[in-house]
């Protein structure tokens, strides 16, 4: 069981790095957001919600602003990353 948790943690860490690389520093440290995105990816269900999570979290939780194009770009990067590295 321990190896399984370690494997998930490495994915979550990589996802956090991806968000940070895209200038979403606060979100990259938010374990709740990371877990929500990761759960959608692993369940392979309603992954389109990830774009909404990115947009609403940045605006509502952090008081920032993110353009739809930027949210879409990050969403695509997450999906591409997951397709290449996923479970």
Coordinates of C-alpha atoms in Angstrom, one line a residue:
X1 CA 0.0 0.0 0.0
X2 CA 2.8 2.4 0.8
X3 CA 4.3 2.2 -2.7
X4 CA 0.8 3.0 -4.2
X5 CA 0.6 6.1 -2.1
X6 CA 4.1 7.2 -3.0
X7 CA 3.2 6.8 -6.6
X8 CA 0.2 9.0 -6.3
X9 CA 2.2 11.6 -4.4
X10 CA 4.8 11.8 -7.2
X11 CA 1.9 12.4 -9.7
X12 CA 0.5 15.1 -7.4
X13 CA 3.9 16.7 -7.1
X14 CA 4.4 16.7 -10.8
X15 CA 0.9 18.3 -11.3
X16 CA 1.8 20.9 -8.7
X17 CA 5.0 21.7 -10.7
X18 CA 3.0 22.0 -13.9
X19 CA 0.7 24.6 -12.3
X20 CA 3.7 26.5 -10.9
X21 CA 5.4 26.5 -14.3
X22 CA 2.2 28.2 -15.7
X23 CA 2.4 31.0 -13.1
X24 CA -0.3 29.6 -10.8
X25 CA 1.9 29.7 -7.7
X26 CA -0.8 29.8 -5.1
X27 CA -2.8 27.0 -6.8
X28 CA 0.3 24.9 -7.1
X29 CA 0.6 24.8 -3.3
X30 CA -3.2 24.1 -2.7
X31 CA -3.5 20.4 -1.9
X32 CA -7.3 20.6 -2.1
X33 CA -7.1 21.8 -5.7
X34 CA -4.4 19.3 -6.6
X35 CA -6.4 16.5 -5.2
X36 CA -9.6 17.6 -7.0
X37 CA -7.8 17.7 -10.4
X38 CA -6.0 14.5 -9.7
X39 CA -9.2 12.7 -8.8
X40 CA -10.9 13.8 -12.0
X41 CA -7.9 12.6 -14.0
X42 CA -7.7 9.2 -12.3
X43 CA -11.5 8.6 -12.5
X44 CA -11.3 9.6 -16.2
X45 CA -14.7 11.2 -15.6
X46 CA -15.7 14.8 -16.4
X47 CA -12.1 15.9 -17.0
X48 CA -13.6 19.0 -18.6
X49 CA -14.3 20.3 -15.1
X50 CA -10.6 20.8 -14.7
X51 CA -10.8 24.0 -16.7
X52 CA -13.6 25.3 -14.5
X53 CA -11.6 24.4 -11.4
X54 CA -8.6 26.4 -12.7
X55 CA -10.8 29.4 -13.6
X56 CA -12.9 29.6 -10.5
X57 CA -10.2 28.8 -8.0
X58 CA -7.9 31.6 -9.4
X59 CA -10.8 34.1 -9.3
X60 CA -12.8 33.2 -6.2
X61 CA -10.2 31.6 -3.8
X62 CA -7.2 33.8 -4.7
X63 CA -8.8 37.0 -5.9
X64 CA -6.8 36.8 -9.1
X65 CA -7.9 36.8 -12.7
X66 CA -7.3 34.3 -15.5
X67 CA -8.4 34.7 -19.1
X68 CA -10.4 31.8 -20.7
X69 CA -7.6 31.2 -23.2
X70 CA -5.0 30.8 -20.4
X71 CA -7.3 28.4 -18.5
X72 CA -7.8 26.4 -21.7
X73 CA -4.1 26.4 -22.4
X74 CA -3.3 25.1 -18.9
X75 CA -6.1 22.5 -19.1
X76 CA -4.7 21.2 -22.4
X77 CA -1.2 21.0 -20.8
X78 CA -2.6 19.0 -17.9
X79 CA -4.5 16.6 -20.2
X80 CA -1.4 16.1 -22.4
X81 CA 0.8 15.6 -19.3
X82 CA -1.7 13.0 -18.0
X83 CA -1.9 11.1 -21.3
X84 CA 1.8 10.9 -21.4
X85 CA 2.5 10.1 -17.7
X86 CA -0.9 8.8 -16.3
X87 CA -1.5 5.7 -14.5

